[in-house]
PDB file of N, CA, C and O in Angstrom:
ATOM      1  N   MET A 785      -3.960-225.946  97.559  1.00 87.00           N
ATOM      2  CA  MET A 785      -4.808-224.762  97.621  1.00 87.00           C
ATOM      3  C   MET A 785      -4.397-223.875  98.789  1.00 87.00           C
ATOM      4  O   MET A 785      -4.338-222.669  98.659  1.00 87.00           O
ATOM      5  N   ALA A 786      -4.123-224.481  99.947  1.00 88.00           N
ATOM      6  CA  ALA A 786      -3.710-223.718 101.123  1.00 88.00           C
ATOM      7  C   ALA A 786      -2.387-223.005 100.875  1.00 88.00           C
ATOM      8  O   ALA A 786      -2.164-221.902 101.360  1.00 88.00           O
ATOM      9  N   GLU A 787      -1.522-223.654 100.097  1.00 94.00           N
ATOM     10  CA  GLU A 787      -0.232-223.048  99.775  1.00 94.00           C
ATOM     11  C   GLU A 787      -0.428-221.772  98.957  1.00 94.00           C
ATOM     12  O   GLU A 787       0.241-220.762  99.190  1.00 94.00           O
ATOM     13  N   LYS A 788      -1.357-221.814  98.021  1.00 93.00           N
ATOM     14  CA  LYS A 788      -1.638-220.648  97.177  1.00 93.00           C
ATOM     15  C   LYS A 788      -2.227-219.507  98.013  1.00 93.00           C
ATOM     16  O   LYS A 788      -1.860-218.341  97.833  1.00 93.00           O
ATOM     17  N   VAL A 789      -3.129-219.853  98.935  1.00 94.00           N
ATOM     18  CA  VAL A 789      -3.727-218.849  99.814  1.00 94.00           C
ATOM     19  C   VAL A 789      -2.641-218.207 100.674  1.00 94.00           C
ATOM     20  O   VAL A 789      -2.599-216.975 100.833  1.00 94.00           O
ATOM     21  N   ASN A 790      -1.753-219.019 101.230  1.00 95.00           N
ATOM     22  CA  ASN A 790      -0.671-218.512 102.062  1.00 95.00           C
ATOM     23  C   ASN A 790       0.244-217.590 101.255  1.00 95.00           C
ATOM     24  O   ASN A 790       0.661-216.539 101.735  1.00 95.00           O
ATOM     25  N   LYS A 791       0.537-217.982 100.032  1.00 96.00           N
ATOM     26  CA  LYS A 791       1.397-217.171  99.162  1.00 96.00           C
ATOM     27  C   LYS A 791       0.728-215.825  98.874  1.00 96.00           C
ATOM     28  O   LYS A 791       1.379-214.780  98.892  1.00 96.00           O
ATOM     29  N   ASN A 792      -0.581-215.845  98.610  1.00 96.00           N
ATOM     30  CA  ASN A 792      -1.309-214.606  98.349  1.00 96.00           C
ATOM     31  C   ASN A 792      -1.341-213.709  99.588  1.00 96.00           C
ATOM     32  O   ASN A 792      -1.218-212.492  99.481  1.00 96.00           O
ATOM     33  N   GLN A 793      -1.494-214.313 100.756  1.00 97.00           N
ATOM     34  CA  GLN A 793      -1.505-213.538 101.993  1.00 97.00           C
ATOM     35  C   GLN A 793      -0.150-212.877 102.229  1.00 97.00           C
ATOM     36  O   GLN A 793      -0.077-211.727 102.648  1.00 97.00           O
ATOM     37  N   GLN A 794       0.917-213.613 101.949  1.00 97.00           N
ATOM     38  CA  GLN A 794       2.262-213.055 102.103  1.00 97.00           C
ATOM     39  C   GLN A 794       2.483-211.905 101.128  1.00 97.00           C
ATOM     40  O   GLN A 794       3.052-210.871 101.485  1.00 97.00           O
ATOM     41  N   ALA A 795       2.033-212.070  99.898  1.00 97.00           N
ATOM     42  CA  ALA A 795       2.177-211.014  98.893  1.00 97.00           C
ATOM     43  C   ALA A 795       1.378-209.776  99.302  1.00 97.00           C
ATOM     44  O   ALA A 795       1.856-208.642  99.186  1.00 97.00           O
ATOM     45  N   THR A 796       0.176-209.998  99.806  1.00 98.00           N
ATOM     46  CA  THR A 796      -0.667-208.891 100.251  1.00 98.00           C
ATOM     47  C   THR A 796      -0.018-208.157 101.420  1.00 98.00           C
ATOM     48  O   THR A 796       0.019-206.921 101.449  1.00 98.00           O
ATOM     49  N   LYS A 797       0.510-208.901 102.371  1.00 98.00           N
ATOM     50  CA  LYS A 797       1.175-208.299 103.529  1.00 98.00           C
ATOM     51  C   LYS A 797       2.381-207.476 103.073  1.00 98.00           C
ATOM     52  O   LYS A 797       2.584-206.355 103.553  1.00 98.00           O
ATOM     53  N   SER A 798       3.141-208.008 102.162  1.00 98.00           N
ATOM     54  CA  SER A 798       4.311-207.296 101.647  1.00 98.00           C
ATOM     55  C   SER A 798       3.895-205.999 100.965  1.00 98.00           C
ATOM     56  O   SER A 798       4.514-204.940 101.179  1.00 98.00           O
ATOM     57  N   LEU A 799       2.865-206.062 100.155  1.00 98.00           N
ATOM     58  CA  LEU A 799       2.392-204.860  99.456  1.00 98.00           C
ATOM     59  C   LEU A 799       1.860-203.817 100.434  1.00 98.00           C
ATOM     60  O   LEU A 799       2.081-202.619 100.250  1.00 98.00           O
ATOM     61  N   LEU A 800       1.171-204.260 101.471  1.00 98.00           N
ATOM     62  CA  LEU A 800       0.665-203.320 102.481  1.00 98.00           C
ATOM     63  C   LEU A 800       1.812-202.628 103.217  1.00 98.00           C
ATOM     64  O   LEU A 800       1.754-201.423 103.489  1.00 98.00           O
ATOM     65  N   GLU A 801       2.857-203.370 103.529  1.00 98.00           N
ATOM     66  CA  GLU A 801       4.022-202.784 104.190  1.00 98.00           C
ATOM     67  C   GLU A 801       4.695-201.753 103.284  1.00 98.00           C
ATOM     68  O   GLU A 801       5.068-200.665 103.741  1.00 98.00           O
ATOM     69  N   LYS A 802       4.825-202.083 102.008  1.00 98.00           N
ATOM     70  CA  LYS A 802       5.420-201.137 101.063  1.00 98.00           C
ATOM     71  C   LYS A 802       4.549-199.892 100.929  1.00 98.00           C
ATOM     72  O   LYS A 802       5.053-198.776 100.855  1.00 98.00           O
ATOM     73  N   SER A 803       3.248-200.089 100.908  1.00 98.00           N
ATOM     74  CA  SER A 803       2.316-198.974 100.804  1.00 98.00           C
ATOM     75  C   SER A 803       2.434-198.052 102.011  1.00 98.00           C
ATOM     76  O   SER A 803       2.462-196.823 101.872  1.00 98.00           O
ATOM     77  N   ARG A 804       2.499-198.624 103.198  1.00 98.00           N
ATOM     78  CA  ARG A 804       2.665-197.817 104.424  1.00 98.00           C
ATOM     79  C   ARG A 804       3.958-197.011 104.368  1.00 98.00           C
ATOM     80  O   ARG A 804       3.987-195.828 104.724  1.00 98.00           O
ATOM     81  N   ALA A 805       5.026-197.649 103.936  1.00 98.00           N
ATOM     82  CA  ALA A 805       6.321-196.968 103.855  1.00 98.00           C
ATOM     83  C   ALA A 805       6.261-195.820 102.852  1.00 98.00           C
ATOM     84  O   ALA A 805       6.778-194.725 103.118  1.00 98.00           O
ATOM     85  N   LEU A 806       5.627-196.047 101.719  1.00 98.00           N
ATOM     86  CA  LEU A 806       5.515-194.989 100.711  1.00 98.00           C
ATOM     87  C   LEU A 806       4.656-193.827 101.197  1.00 98.00           C
ATOM     88  O   LEU A 806       4.968-192.663 100.935  1.00 98.00           O
ATOM     89  N   ARG A 807       3.575-194.128 101.915  1.00 98.00           N
ATOM     90  CA  ARG A 807       2.727-193.062 102.460  1.00 98.00           C
ATOM     91  C   ARG A 807       3.494-192.223 103.469  1.00 98.00           C
ATOM     92  O   ARG A 807       3.385-190.994 103.485  1.00 98.00           O
ATOM     93  N   GLU A 808       4.290-192.878 104.312  1.00 98.00           N
ATOM     94  CA  GLU A 808       5.092-192.158 105.298  1.00 98.00           C
ATOM     95  C   GLU A 808       6.119-191.265 104.604  1.00 98.00           C
ATOM     96  O   GLU A 808       6.297-190.104 104.960  1.00 98.00           O
ATOM     97  N   LYS A 809       6.779-191.813 103.593  1.00 98.00           N
ATOM     98  CA  LYS A 809       7.766-191.030 102.854  1.00 98.00           C
ATOM     99  C   LYS A 809       7.094-189.853 102.151  1.00 98.00           C
ATOM    100  O   LYS A 809       7.638-188.750 102.098  1.00 98.00           O
ATOM    101  N   SER A 810       5.902-190.077 101.636  1.00 98.00           N
ATOM    102  CA  SER A 810       5.151-189.022 100.973  1.00 98.00           C
ATOM    103  C   SER A 810       4.816-187.896 101.952  1.00 98.00           C
ATOM    104  O   SER A 810       4.910-186.714 101.623  1.00 98.00           O
ATOM    105  N   ARG A 811       4.417-188.264 103.170  1.00 97.00           N
ATOM    106  CA  ARG A 811       4.119-187.249 104.195  1.00 97.00           C
ATOM    107  C   ARG A 811       5.364-186.428 104.520  1.00 97.00           C
ATOM    108  O   ARG A 811       5.296-185.204 104.645  1.00 97.00           O
ATOM    109  N   GLU A 812       6.496-187.105 104.652  1.00 97.00           N
ATOM    110  CA  GLU A 812       7.748-186.407 104.948  1.00 97.00           C
ATOM    111  C   GLU A 812       8.109-185.457 103.807  1.00 97.00           C
ATOM    112  O   GLU A 812       8.512-184.315 104.049  1.00 97.00           O
ATOM    113  N   THR A 813       7.961-185.920 102.579  1.00 98.00           N
ATOM    114  CA  THR A 813       8.266-185.097 101.418  1.00 98.00           C
ATOM    115  C   THR A 813       7.336-183.891 101.359  1.00 98.00           C
ATOM    116  O   THR A 813       7.764-182.772 101.073  1.00 98.00           O
ATOM    117  N   GLU A 814       6.056-184.116 101.634  1.00 98.00           N
ATOM    118  CA  GLU A 814       5.087-183.010 101.635  1.00 98.00           C
ATOM    119  C   GLU A 814       5.450-181.977 102.696  1.00 98.00           C
ATOM    120  O   GLU A 814       5.394-180.770 102.438  1.00 98.00           O
ATOM    121  N   ASN A 815       5.846-182.428 103.876  1.00 97.00           N
ATOM    122  CA  ASN A 815       6.240-181.503 104.940  1.00 97.00           C
ATOM    123  C   ASN A 815       7.459-180.678 104.526  1.00 97.00           C
ATOM    124  O   ASN A 815       7.494-179.465 104.735  1.00 97.00           O
ATOM    125  N   LYS A 816       8.452-181.329 103.947  1.00 97.00           N
ATOM    126  CA  LYS A 816       9.649-180.615 103.489  1.00 97.00           C
ATOM    127  C   LYS A 816       9.290-179.615 102.395  1.00 97.00           C
ATOM    128  O   LYS A 816       9.786-178.486 102.388  1.00 97.00           O
ATOM    129  N   PHE A 817       8.427-180.024 101.470  1.00 98.00           N
ATOM    130  CA  PHE A 817       7.997-179.135 100.395  1.00 98.00           C
ATOM    131  C   PHE A 817       7.299-177.909 100.970  1.00 98.00           C
ATOM    132  O   PHE A 817       7.572-176.773 100.561  1.00 98.00           O
ATOM    133  N   ASN A 818       6.396-178.123 101.924  1.00 98.00           N
ATOM    134  CA  ASN A 818       5.672-177.001 102.527  1.00 98.00           C
ATOM    135  C   ASN A 818       6.609-176.049 103.265  1.00 98.00           C
ATOM    136  O   ASN A 818       6.425-174.829 103.214  1.00 98.00           O
ATOM    137  N   GLU A 819       7.627-176.591 103.935  1.00 98.00           N
ATOM    138  CA  GLU A 819       8.607-175.744 104.611  1.00 98.00           C
ATOM    139  C   GLU A 819       9.371-174.896 103.598  1.00 98.00           C
ATOM    140  O   GLU A 819       9.570-173.692 103.804  1.00 98.00           O
ATOM    141  N   LEU A 820       9.816-175.519 102.508  1.00 97.00           N
ATOM    142  CA  LEU A 820      10.544-174.771 101.480  1.00 97.00           C
ATOM    143  C   LEU A 820       9.656-173.726 100.819  1.00 97.00           C
ATOM    144  O   LEU A 820      10.092-172.602 100.546  1.00 97.00           O
ATOM    145  N   LYS A 821       8.416-174.080 100.568  1.00 97.00           N
ATOM    146  CA  LYS A 821       7.481-173.138  99.959  1.00 97.00           C
ATOM    147  C   LYS A 821       7.278-171.928 100.862  1.00 97.00           C
ATOM    148  O   LYS A 821       7.251-170.790 100.397  1.00 97.00           O
ATOM    149  N   ALA A 822       7.152-172.167 102.169  1.00 96.00           N
ATOM    150  CA  ALA A 822       6.989-171.065 103.123  1.00 96.00           C
ATOM    151  C   ALA A 822       8.223-170.165 103.119  1.00 96.00           C
ATOM    152  O   ALA A 822       8.102-168.939 103.169  1.00 96.00           O
ATOM    153  N   LYS A 823       9.412-170.764 103.043  1.00 96.00           N
ATOM    154  CA  LYS A 823      10.645-169.967 102.994  1.00 96.00           C
ATOM    155  C   LYS A 823      10.699-169.116 101.733  1.00 96.00           C
ATOM    156  O   LYS A 823      11.088-167.952 101.776  1.00 96.00           O
ATOM    157  N   VAL A 824      10.309-169.697 100.601  1.00 95.00           N
ATOM    158  CA  VAL A 824      10.313-168.953  99.341  1.00 95.00           C
ATOM    159  C   VAL A 824       9.315-167.803  99.403  1.00 95.00           C
ATOM    160  O   VAL A 824       9.632-166.673  99.020  1.00 95.00           O
ATOM    161  N   ASP A 825       8.119-168.085  99.902  1.00 94.00           N
ATOM    162  CA  ASP A 825       7.104-167.032 100.027  1.00 94.00           C
ATOM    163  C   ASP A 825       7.602-165.907 100.934  1.00 94.00           C
ATOM    164  O   ASP A 825       7.421-164.724 100.625  1.00 94.00           O
ATOM    165  N   LYS A 826       8.232-166.275 102.045  1.00 94.00           N
ATOM    166  CA  LYS A 826       8.755-165.271 102.971  1.00 94.00           C
ATOM    167  C   LYS A 826       9.843-164.451 102.290  1.00 94.00           C
ATOM    168  O   LYS A 826       9.880-163.230 102.429  1.00 94.00           O
ATOM    169  N   PHE A 827      10.709-165.115 101.540  1.00 93.00           N
ATOM    170  CA  PHE A 827      11.785-164.414 100.838  1.00 93.00           C
ATOM    171  C   PHE A 827      11.224-163.452  99.803  1.00 93.00           C
ATOM    172  O   PHE A 827      11.643-162.304  99.715  1.00 93.00           O
ATOM    173  N   ILE A 828      10.265-163.910  99.021  1.00 91.00           N
ATOM    174  CA  ILE A 828       9.680-163.074  97.972  1.00 91.00           C
ATOM    175  C   ILE A 828       8.989-161.853  98.574  1.00 91.00           C
ATOM    176  O   ILE A 828       9.147-160.731  98.091  1.00 91.00           O
ATOM    177  N   HIS A 829       8.250-162.065  99.648  1.00 90.00           N
ATOM    178  CA  HIS A 829       7.483-160.973 100.233  1.00 90.00           C
ATOM    179  C   HIS A 829       8.333-160.072 101.122  1.00 90.00           C
ATOM    180  O   HIS A 829       7.896-158.990 101.507  1.00 90.00           O
ATOM    181  N   SER A 830       9.549-160.489 101.446  1.00 87.00           N
ATOM    182  CA  SER A 830      10.404-159.672 102.299  1.00 87.00           C
ATOM    183  C   SER A 830      11.160-158.616 101.508  1.00 87.00           C
ATOM    184  O   SER A 830      11.707-157.682 102.091  1.00 87.00           O
ATOM    185  N   GLU A 831      11.208-158.759 100.195  1.00 74.00           N
ATOM    186  CA  GLU A 831      11.915-157.769  99.380  1.00 74.00           C
ATOM    187  C   GLU A 831      11.169-156.447  99.414  1.00 74.00           C
ATOM    188  O   GLU A 831       9.947-156.397  99.312  1.00 74.00           O
ATOM    189  N   GLU A 832      11.938-155.377  99.552  1.00 60.00           N
ATOM    190  CA  GLU A 832      11.325-154.057  99.550  1.00 60.00           C
ATOM    191  C   GLU A 832      10.974-153.670  98.118  1.00 60.00           C
ATOM    192  O   GLU A 832      11.707-154.008  97.182  1.00 60.00           O
ATOM    193  N   PRO A 833       9.880-152.951  97.948  1.00 65.00           N
ATOM    194  CA  PRO A 833       9.532-152.499  96.583  1.00 65.00           C
ATOM    195  C   PRO A 833      10.627-151.582  96.050  1.00 65.00           C
ATOM    196  O   PRO A 833      11.172-150.745  96.777  1.00 65.00           O
ATOM    197  N   ARG A 834      10.973-151.774  94.812  1.00 59.00           N
ATOM    198  CA  ARG A 834      12.030-150.969  94.186  1.00 59.00           C
ATOM    199  C   ARG A 834      11.405-149.721  93.574  1.00 59.00           C
ATOM    200  O   ARG A 834      10.283-149.729  93.096  1.00 59.00           O
ATOM    201  N   SER A 835      12.189-148.681  93.555  1.00 56.00           N
ATOM    202  CA  SER A 835      11.686-147.443  92.950  1.00 56.00           C
ATOM    203  C   SER A 835      11.833-147.533  91.440  1.00 56.00           C
ATOM    204  O   SER A 835      12.601-148.326  90.900  1.00 56.00           O
ATOM    205  N   ASN A 836      11.104-146.712  90.738  1.00 59.00           N
ATOM    206  CA  ASN A 836      11.135-146.717  89.266  1.00 59.00           C
ATOM    207  C   ASN A 836      12.318-145.909  88.744  1.00 59.00           C
ATOM    208  O   ASN A 836      12.474-145.783  87.549  1.00 59.00           O
ATOM    209  N   THR A 837      13.150-145.344  89.603  1.00 55.00           N
ATOM    210  CA  THR A 837      14.301-144.548  89.161  1.00 55.00           C
ATOM    211  C   THR A 837      15.537-145.408  88.905  1.00 55.00           C
ATOM    212  O   THR A 837      16.596-144.887  88.626  1.00 55.00           O
ATOM    213  N   ASP A 838      15.404-146.719  88.982  1.00 54.00           N
ATOM    214  CA  ASP A 838      16.532-147.619  88.759  1.00 54.00           C
ATOM    215  C   ASP A 838      16.933-147.680  87.281  1.00 54.00           C
ATOM    216  O   ASP A 838      17.998-148.173  86.948  1.00 54.00           O
ATOM    217  N   ASN A 839      16.104-147.213  86.384  1.00 49.00           N
ATOM    218  CA  ASN A 839      16.350-147.325  84.941  1.00 49.00           C
ATOM    219  C   ASN A 839      17.446-146.449  84.533  1.00 49.00           C
ATOM    220  O   ASN A 839      18.010-145.667  84.424  1.00 49.00           O
TER     221      ASN A 839
END
C-alpha cells in the first residue's frame, strides 16, 4: 500500500512540475504575442490616409 502511495505522490509531483513549466511557457508566449500585436497595431495606425485620387 505504501508503495502505491509513493508512486502516486511521484506521479503527482511530476505532473505539477510539467504544469508549472507549461504555465511559464504560456506566459512567455503571451508576452511575445502581445509585443507582436502592439507592433502590428503601430504599423497599421502609422500609415498615412491615402487620397481618393489614386484610382
